[in-house]
Amino acid sequence: PPSPLQPPGLPLAPCRSFSNNKIQVELDESSGVAMMKFKSPPVNSLSLEFLTEFSISLEKLENNRACRGVIITSAVPKIFSSGLDITEMCGKSMEHYTEFWRAVQEIWLRLYGSNMVTVAAVNGSSPAGGCLVALSCDYRIMAENPKFSIGLNEAQLGIVAPFWFKDTFVNVVGHRIAERSLQLGSLHPAPEAYKLGLVDELVPEEKLMEKAAAVMAQWLALPDHARQLTKTMMRKAVLDRLVAHREEDIKNFINFVSKESIQKSLRKYMEMLKKRK
Amino acid sequence: PPSPLQPPGLPLAPCRSFSNNKIQVELDESSGVAMMKFKSPPVNSLSLEFLTEFSISLEKLENNRACRGVIITSAVPKIFSSGLDITEMCGKSMEHYTEFWRAVQEIWLRLYGSNMVTVAAVNGSSPAGGCLVALSCDYRIMAENPKFSIGLNEAQLGIVAPFWFKDTFVNVVGHRIAERSLQLGSLHPAPEAYKLGLVDELVPEEKLMEKAAAVMAQWLALPDHARQLTKTMMRKAVLDRLVAHREEDIKNFINFVSKESIQKSLRKYMEMLKKRK
Amino acid sequence: PPSPLQPPGLPLAPCRSFSNNKIQVELDESSGVAMMKFKSPPVNSLSLEFLTEFSISLEKLENNRACRGVIITSAVPKIFSSGLDITEMCGKSMEHYTEFWRAVQEIWLRLYGSNMVTVAAVNGSSPAGGCLVALSCDYRIMAENPKFSIGLNEAQLGIVAPFWFKDTFVNVVGHRIAERSLQLGSLHPAPEAYKLGLVDELVPEEKLMEKAAAVMAQWLALPDHARQLTKTMMRKAVLDRLVAHREEDIKNFINFVSKESIQKSLRKYMEMLKKRK
């Protein structure tokens, strides 16, 4: 039994952990909760390698009967995840684009369709694909730091969020807010994100993990089976839509990313990012 | 004409009333408003007998041209309706499960698709099927007592709300709140239910009926035909979905309720309820 | 470059303007923003002539590569637009009804599907079809005068808003609020409209145009192409629905408006409007 001095959420022994290059996972078998930490500095960008590790980690947890929930957070200060790695979209082969985009789809299908309880502890900024990761969880808690922002800001870069990013977003914030936010490519500071319903809760940064563990415990108090069927009922229509149009969606991505105008705009964006450092 | 001292909503003569065992109905023909009171202590649970009376009462009112609206409330203190009667789901025959589930569907089809203005005056707690009754009305007013709660808490019992409960819920509170509330099987205290949009208004308990009558008068100030067509336009897609999958939905219910694990969980729940008394 | 004393949004030379009988348009080619002013007193009602001019004006702007956004407002005090002109629906031929309704559809298809950024500067009341015009824009700013109201109040007149009015409304305010507001035919005073999300922002009347210009500048800061594709992604399903059922929708309108009961109710309404003056 946990000691009364043990703050909730800190995993107790016995504990199984595995760590690859970019993601660290610790499973506390006594509580059934895994802690997944993105540790790919400088900005946890979703490279093909990152996505592959992410996918394998989720699969391992999903198949582990001792694991009932996962808290996703970042080990890199100030950033949750910067989203898709733009270098994967610049000057690469068709085969590479195909493999990359399939990996992006895979992560979303796994996470949005996960049988586990998924809680995002958003402890830094979370643009574009980083926001998608958070949106795909069951619950989003964000550090109440107005310097941290979150949103699907693809339009700012001259690109369009795929329809399943949009579907996921609409399911969270509704049509009106999604329409405006996607068109403007808005990055919402934490307080605004909370007001819009994009995140469910704000807490002081130092309380974030404690709160995530408490929320997880609340969700795990319910029997898994009914909760999982309910989740499937809520998310199936949107998941099925990508499954039905997966190859078409890959083709769209390749067509789009192959355009010289898009390549130019992405290169420009990368140079700007480099200068910022 | 009503006396100025007559508080609004108190039915004046002439008045047609009919009362069965479990539901009392009074129709004020001068205003066109029926008052329907659940009076099946201890908790107005939706047994097959209750549902049959409910269905017949709604049909009678629907076919009565003098009736334009119905206020649904409870004559039992502290409870609106506890939802489906679990004894109807325990240790019964396939035939019984079929008949019961068809009656549950019937009530929803009648109430959600009613041509009358339907106002729920929620004067007590309203879990599961009780919440569905309220959700199926045009407008929900709840006593502002934080001890009264409302919600689709099926997941707490290890069971899954049917898709049409979910559709009705999503139409009221939107996707994000429905997803969380259904997965957690939340029972929301009245103030929280109001904040989430699950009920439209809170009033002090002693003002509830007066307010319900005032709201009804506001709705009845409009011509019926245009209002009815508008309501149909808003609700048809969701109603049609059950109509198209009615037999399948009955089969799902039977499969589910026949499982030994579910029977066990329902028996356990019933015993807990008995001990509480 | 604009002088620092030049308030934002006031068009600078060079400027192309065209004006028909009922709508005045000024395009500021330096900013790419057109100002479209309804000037058809007394109430900017959407007659066939008005709709035709509106449609031609939108088409001209849409095809002008110098135009990226349009601000829609009224030159008539206290009224944005009173909606469809009822005289077009009273005692006219089938051919006239057909032509009129096709023009109503046309305006919505053009405006809701516009590639331009569309901002409604709602500087007066905006019932029925006037509300639809505002709902079809990307962003709605309203003068914070509680005497100005907005809503789809068709039900008050005994008529039913078409399904695509409803779809547009649901996309803005969500299902629950749309259901109640449409059934009651509510006209929401500006502060209430803001609370419901029916308008995005309230500003003092004298700041309305300045604010509209500032909002437009914010939207135009984004690259057009990605924004347009995003808008299409958000609105296509609802636009396609009317395109697929256009002739059927015209037939419905004709059937409806040809009914003696509806003609009577519209005549009564017109007489009431005349007496008011």
Coordinates of N, CA, C and O in Angstrom, one line a residue, chain A residues 52-152:
Chain A
T52 N 7.9 6.1 -34.8 CA 8.1 4.7 -34.7 C 8.2 4.2 -33.3 O 7.5 3.2 -32.9
E53 N 9.0 4.9 -32.5 CA 9.1 4.5 -31.1 C 7.8 4.7 -30.4 O 7.5 3.9 -29.5
F54 N 7.2 5.8 -30.7 CA 5.9 6.2 -30.0 C 4.9 5.0 -30.3 O 4.2 4.5 -29.4
S55 N 4.8 4.6 -31.5 CA 3.9 3.6 -31.9 C 4.2 2.2 -31.2 O 3.3 1.6 -30.7
I56 N 5.5 1.9 -31.2 CA 5.9 0.6 -30.5 C 5.6 0.7 -29.0 O 5.1 -0.3 -28.4
S57 N 5.9 1.8 -28.4 CA 5.6 2.0 -27.0 C 4.1 1.9 -26.7 O 3.7 1.2 -25.7
L58 N 3.3 2.5 -27.5 CA 1.8 2.4 -27.3 C 1.4 1.0 -27.5 O 0.6 0.5 -26.7
E59 N 1.9 0.3 -28.5 CA 1.5 -1.1 -28.7 C 1.9 -2.0 -27.5 O 1.1 -2.8 -27.1
K60 N 3.1 -1.8 -27.0 CA 3.5 -2.6 -25.9 C 2.6 -2.4 -24.7 O 2.2 -3.4 -24.0
L61 N 2.3 -1.2 -24.4 CA 1.4 -0.9 -23.3 C 0.0 -1.4 -23.5 O -0.6 -2.0 -22.6
E62 N -0.5 -1.2 -24.7 CA -1.9 -1.7 -25.1 C -2.0 -3.2 -24.9 O -3.0 -3.7 -24.4
N63 N -0.9 -3.9 -25.2 CA -1.0 -5.4 -25.1 C -0.6 -5.9 -23.7 O -0.6 -7.1 -23.5
N64 N -0.2 -5.0 -22.9 CA 0.2 -5.4 -21.5 C -1.0 -5.3 -20.6 O -1.5 -4.2 -20.3
R65 N -1.5 -6.5 -20.1 CA -2.7 -6.5 -19.4 C -2.6 -5.7 -18.0 O -3.6 -5.4 -17.4
A66 N -1.3 -5.6 -17.6 CA -1.1 -4.8 -16.4 C -1.2 -3.3 -16.5 O -1.3 -2.6 -15.6
C67 N -1.3 -2.9 -17.8 CA -1.4 -1.4 -18.0 C -2.8 -1.0 -18.4 O -3.4 -1.5 -19.4
R68 N -3.4 -0.1 -17.6 CA -4.8 0.3 -17.9 C -4.8 1.8 -18.3 O -5.9 2.2 -18.9
G69 N -3.8 2.5 -18.1 CA -3.8 4.0 -18.5 C -2.4 4.5 -18.7 O -1.4 3.9 -18.2
V70 N -2.3 5.6 -19.5 CA -1.0 6.2 -19.8 C -1.1 7.7 -19.7 O -2.1 8.3 -20.2
I71 N -0.1 8.2 -18.9 CA 0.0 9.7 -18.9 C 1.1 10.1 -19.8 O 2.2 9.6 -19.8
I72 N 0.8 11.0 -20.7 CA 1.8 11.4 -21.7 C 2.2 12.8 -21.4 O 1.4 13.7 -21.2
T73 N 3.5 13.0 -21.3 CA 4.1 14.3 -21.0 C 5.5 14.5 -21.6 O 5.9 13.6 -22.4
S74 N 6.1 15.6 -21.3 CA 7.4 15.8 -21.9 C 8.5 15.9 -20.9 O 8.3 16.5 -19.8
A75 N 9.7 15.4 -21.2 CA 10.9 15.6 -20.4 C 11.7 16.8 -20.8 O 12.7 17.0 -20.2
V76 N 11.3 17.4 -21.8 CA 12.0 18.6 -22.3 C 11.3 19.9 -21.8 O 10.1 20.0 -22.0
P77 N 12.1 20.8 -21.2 CA 11.4 22.0 -20.6 C 10.7 22.8 -21.7 O 11.2 23.0 -22.8
K78 N 9.6 23.3 -21.3 CA 8.9 24.4 -22.1 C 8.2 23.9 -23.3 O 7.4 24.6 -24.0
I79 N 8.4 22.6 -23.7 CA 7.8 22.1 -24.9 C 7.2 20.8 -24.7 O 7.8 19.9 -24.1
F80 N 5.9 20.6 -25.1 CA 5.3 19.3 -25.1 C 5.8 18.5 -26.3 O 6.5 17.5 -26.2
S81 N 5.4 19.0 -27.5 CA 5.9 18.5 -28.7 C 5.7 19.6 -29.8 O 4.6 20.2 -29.8
S82 N 6.7 19.8 -30.6 CA 6.5 20.8 -31.6 C 5.8 20.4 -32.9 O 5.6 21.1 -33.8
G83 N 5.4 19.1 -32.8 CA 4.6 18.6 -34.0 C 5.5 17.9 -35.0 O 6.6 17.5 -34.7
L84 N 4.9 17.6 -36.2 CA 5.6 16.9 -37.2 C 7.0 17.5 -37.5 O 7.1 18.7 -37.6
D85 N 7.9 16.6 -37.7 CA 9.3 17.1 -38.0 C 9.4 17.5 -39.5 O 9.2 16.7 -40.4
I86 N 9.6 18.8 -39.7 CA 9.5 19.3 -41.0 C 10.6 18.8 -41.9 O 10.5 18.7 -43.1
T87 N 11.7 18.4 -41.3 CA 12.8 17.9 -42.1 C 12.4 16.6 -42.9 O 12.9 16.3 -43.9
E88 N 11.4 15.9 -42.3 CA 10.9 14.7 -42.9 C 10.1 15.0 -44.2 O 9.7 14.1 -44.9
M89 N 9.7 16.3 -44.3 CA 8.8 16.7 -45.4 C 9.6 17.4 -46.5 O 9.0 18.0 -47.4
C90 N 10.9 17.6 -46.3 CA 11.7 18.5 -47.2 C 12.7 17.7 -48.0 O 13.6 17.0 -47.4
G91 N 12.6 17.7 -49.3 CA 13.6 17.1 -50.2 C 13.8 15.6 -50.0 O 14.9 15.1 -50.2
K92 N 12.7 14.9 -49.6 CA 12.8 13.5 -49.5 C 12.1 12.8 -50.7 O 11.4 13.4 -51.5
S93 N 12.3 11.5 -50.7 CA 11.7 10.7 -51.8 C 10.2 10.4 -51.5 O 9.7 10.5 -50.4
M94 N 9.4 10.0 -52.6 CA 8.0 9.6 -52.4 C 7.9 8.5 -51.4 O 7.0 8.5 -50.6
E95 N 8.8 7.6 -51.5 CA 8.8 6.4 -50.5 C 8.9 6.9 -49.1 O 8.2 6.5 -48.2
H96 N 9.8 7.9 -48.9 CA 10.0 8.4 -47.6 C 8.7 9.1 -47.1 O 8.2 9.0 -46.0
Y97 N 8.1 10.0 -48.0 CA 6.9 10.7 -47.6 C 5.8 9.7 -47.2 O 5.0 9.9 -46.3
T98 N 5.7 8.6 -48.0 CA 4.7 7.6 -47.8 C 4.9 7.0 -46.4 O 3.9 6.8 -45.6
E99 N 6.1 6.6 -46.1 CA 6.4 5.9 -44.9 C 6.1 6.9 -43.7 O 5.6 6.5 -42.7
F100 N 6.5 8.1 -43.9 CA 6.4 9.1 -42.8 C 4.9 9.3 -42.5 O 4.4 9.3 -41.4
W101 N 4.1 9.5 -43.6 CA 2.7 9.9 -43.4 C 1.9 8.7 -42.8 O 1.1 8.9 -42.0
R102 N 2.3 7.5 -43.2 CA 1.7 6.3 -42.7 C 1.9 6.2 -41.2 O 1.1 5.8 -40.4
A103 N 3.1 6.6 -40.8 CA 3.5 6.6 -39.3 C 2.7 7.6 -38.6 O 2.3 7.4 -37.4
V104 N 2.4 8.8 -39.2 CA 1.6 9.8 -38.5 C 0.2 9.3 -38.3 O -0.4 9.4 -37.3
Q105 N -0.3 8.7 -39.4 CA -1.7 8.1 -39.3 C -1.7 7.1 -38.2 O -2.7 7.0 -37.4
E106 N -0.7 6.2 -38.2 CA -0.6 5.1 -37.2 C -0.7 5.6 -35.8 O -1.5 5.0 -35.0
I107 N 0.0 6.6 -35.5 CA 0.0 7.2 -34.1 C -1.4 7.6 -33.7 O -1.9 7.4 -32.6
W108 N -2.0 8.3 -34.6 CA -3.3 8.8 -34.3 C -4.3 7.7 -34.1 O -5.1 7.7 -33.2
L109 N -4.3 6.7 -35.1 CA -5.2 5.6 -34.9 C -5.0 4.9 -33.6 O -6.0 4.5 -32.9
R110 N -3.8 4.7 -33.2 CA -3.5 4.0 -32.0 C -3.9 4.8 -30.7 O -4.5 4.3 -29.8
L111 N -3.6 6.1 -30.8 CA -3.9 6.9 -29.6 C -5.3 7.3 -29.5 O -5.9 7.1 -28.4
Y112 N -6.0 7.7 -30.6 CA -7.4 8.1 -30.5 C -8.2 6.9 -30.3 O -9.3 7.0 -29.6
G113 N -7.8 5.7 -30.7 CA -8.5 4.5 -30.6 C -8.1 3.7 -29.4 O -8.5 2.5 -29.3
S114 N -7.2 4.2 -28.6 CA -6.6 3.4 -27.5 C -7.7 2.9 -26.5 O -8.6 3.6 -26.1
N115 N -7.5 1.6 -26.1 CA -8.4 1.1 -25.0 C -8.0 1.6 -23.6 O -8.7 1.5 -22.7
M116 N -6.8 2.1 -23.5 CA -6.3 2.6 -22.2 C -6.9 4.0 -22.0 O -7.3 4.7 -22.9
V117 N -6.9 4.4 -20.7 CA -7.2 5.8 -20.4 C -6.0 6.6 -20.7 O -4.9 6.2 -20.3
T118 N -6.2 7.7 -21.5 CA -5.0 8.5 -21.9 C -5.2 9.9 -21.4 O -6.2 10.5 -21.7
V119 N -4.2 10.3 -20.6 CA -4.2 11.7 -20.1 C -3.0 12.4 -20.6 O -1.9 12.0 -20.5
A120 N -3.2 13.6 -21.2 CA -2.1 14.4 -21.7 C -1.8 15.4 -20.6 O -2.6 16.2 -20.2
A121 N -0.5 15.4 -20.1 CA -0.1 16.4 -19.1 C 0.8 17.4 -19.9 O 2.0 17.2 -20.1
V122 N 0.1 18.4 -20.4 CA 0.8 19.3 -21.4 C 1.6 20.3 -20.6 O 1.1 21.4 -20.1
N123 N 2.9 20.0 -20.5 CA 3.8 20.9 -19.7 C 4.7 21.8 -20.6 O 5.8 22.1 -20.2
G124 N 4.1 22.2 -21.7 CA 4.9 23.1 -22.6 C 4.1 23.4 -23.8 O 2.9 23.0 -23.9
S125 N 4.6 24.1 -24.7 CA 3.9 24.5 -25.9 C 3.6 23.2 -26.8 O 4.4 22.2 -26.7
S126 N 2.6 23.3 -27.6 CA 2.1 22.1 -28.3 C 1.4 22.4 -29.6 O 0.2 22.3 -29.7
P127 N 2.2 22.9 -30.5 CA 1.6 23.3 -31.8 C 1.4 22.1 -32.7 O 2.0 21.0 -32.5
A128 N 0.5 22.2 -33.7 CA 0.3 21.3 -34.8 C 0.2 19.9 -34.3 O -0.7 19.5 -33.5
G129 N 1.1 19.0 -34.8 CA 1.0 17.6 -34.5 C 1.1 17.4 -33.0 O 0.6 16.4 -32.4
G130 N 1.8 18.3 -32.3 CA 1.9 18.1 -30.8 C 0.5 18.3 -30.2 O 0.1 17.6 -29.3
C131 N -0.3 19.3 -30.8 CA -1.6 19.5 -30.3 C -2.5 18.3 -30.6 O -3.3 17.9 -29.8
L132 N -2.3 17.7 -31.8 CA -3.0 16.5 -32.2 C -2.9 15.4 -31.1 O -3.8 14.7 -30.8
V133 N -1.6 15.2 -30.7 CA -1.3 14.2 -29.7 C -2.2 14.4 -28.4 O -2.9 13.5 -27.9
A134 N -2.2 15.7 -28.0 CA -3.0 16.0 -26.8 C -4.5 15.9 -27.1 O -5.2 15.3 -26.2
L135 N -5.0 16.3 -28.3 CA -6.4 16.2 -28.6 C -6.9 14.7 -28.7 O -8.0 14.4 -28.5
S136 N -5.9 13.8 -28.9 CA -6.3 12.4 -29.1 C -6.4 11.7 -27.8 O -6.9 10.6 -27.7
C137 N -6.0 12.3 -26.7 CA -6.1 11.7 -25.4 C -7.6 11.9 -24.8 O -8.4 12.6 -25.4
D138 N -7.9 11.2 -23.7 CA -9.2 11.3 -23.1 C -9.3 12.6 -22.4 O -10.5 13.1 -22.2
Y139 N -8.2 13.1 -21.8 CA -8.3 14.3 -21.0 C -7.0 15.1 -21.1 O -5.9 14.5 -21.2
R140 N -7.1 16.4 -21.1 CA -6.0 17.3 -21.3 C -5.8 18.2 -20.1 O -6.7 19.0 -19.8
I141 N -4.7 18.1 -19.4 CA -4.4 19.1 -18.3 C -3.2 19.9 -18.8 O -2.2 19.3 -19.3
M142 N -3.2 21.2 -18.6 CA -2.1 22.0 -19.1 C -1.6 22.9 -18.0 O -2.3 23.3 -17.1
A143 N -0.3 23.0 -18.0 CA 0.4 24.0 -17.1 C -0.2 25.4 -17.4 O -0.3 25.8 -18.5
E144 N -0.6 26.1 -16.3 CA -1.3 27.4 -16.5 C -0.3 28.5 -16.8 O -0.5 29.6 -16.3
N145 N 0.7 28.3 -17.6 CA 1.7 29.3 -18.0 C 1.2 29.9 -19.3 O 1.2 29.2 -20.3
P146 N 0.9 31.2 -19.3 CA 0.4 31.8 -20.5 C 1.5 31.9 -21.7 O 1.2 32.2 -22.8
K147 N 2.7 31.5 -21.3 CA 3.8 31.4 -22.4 C 3.7 30.1 -23.2 O 4.2 30.0 -24.2
F148 N 3.0 29.2 -22.6 CA 2.8 27.9 -23.3 C 1.5 28.0 -24.2 O 0.5 28.5 -23.7
S149 N 1.6 27.6 -25.4 CA 0.4 27.7 -26.3 C 0.2 26.4 -27.0 O 1.1 25.6 -27.1
I150 N -1.0 26.2 -27.5 CA -1.4 25.0 -28.1 C -2.4 25.3 -29.2 O -3.2 26.2 -29.1
G151 N -2.3 24.5 -30.3 CA -3.3 24.8 -31.4 C -2.8 24.1 -32.7 O -1.7 23.6 -32.8
L152 N -3.8 23.9 -33.6 CA -3.4 23.4 -34.9 C -3.1 24.6 -35.8 O -4.0 25.1 -36.5

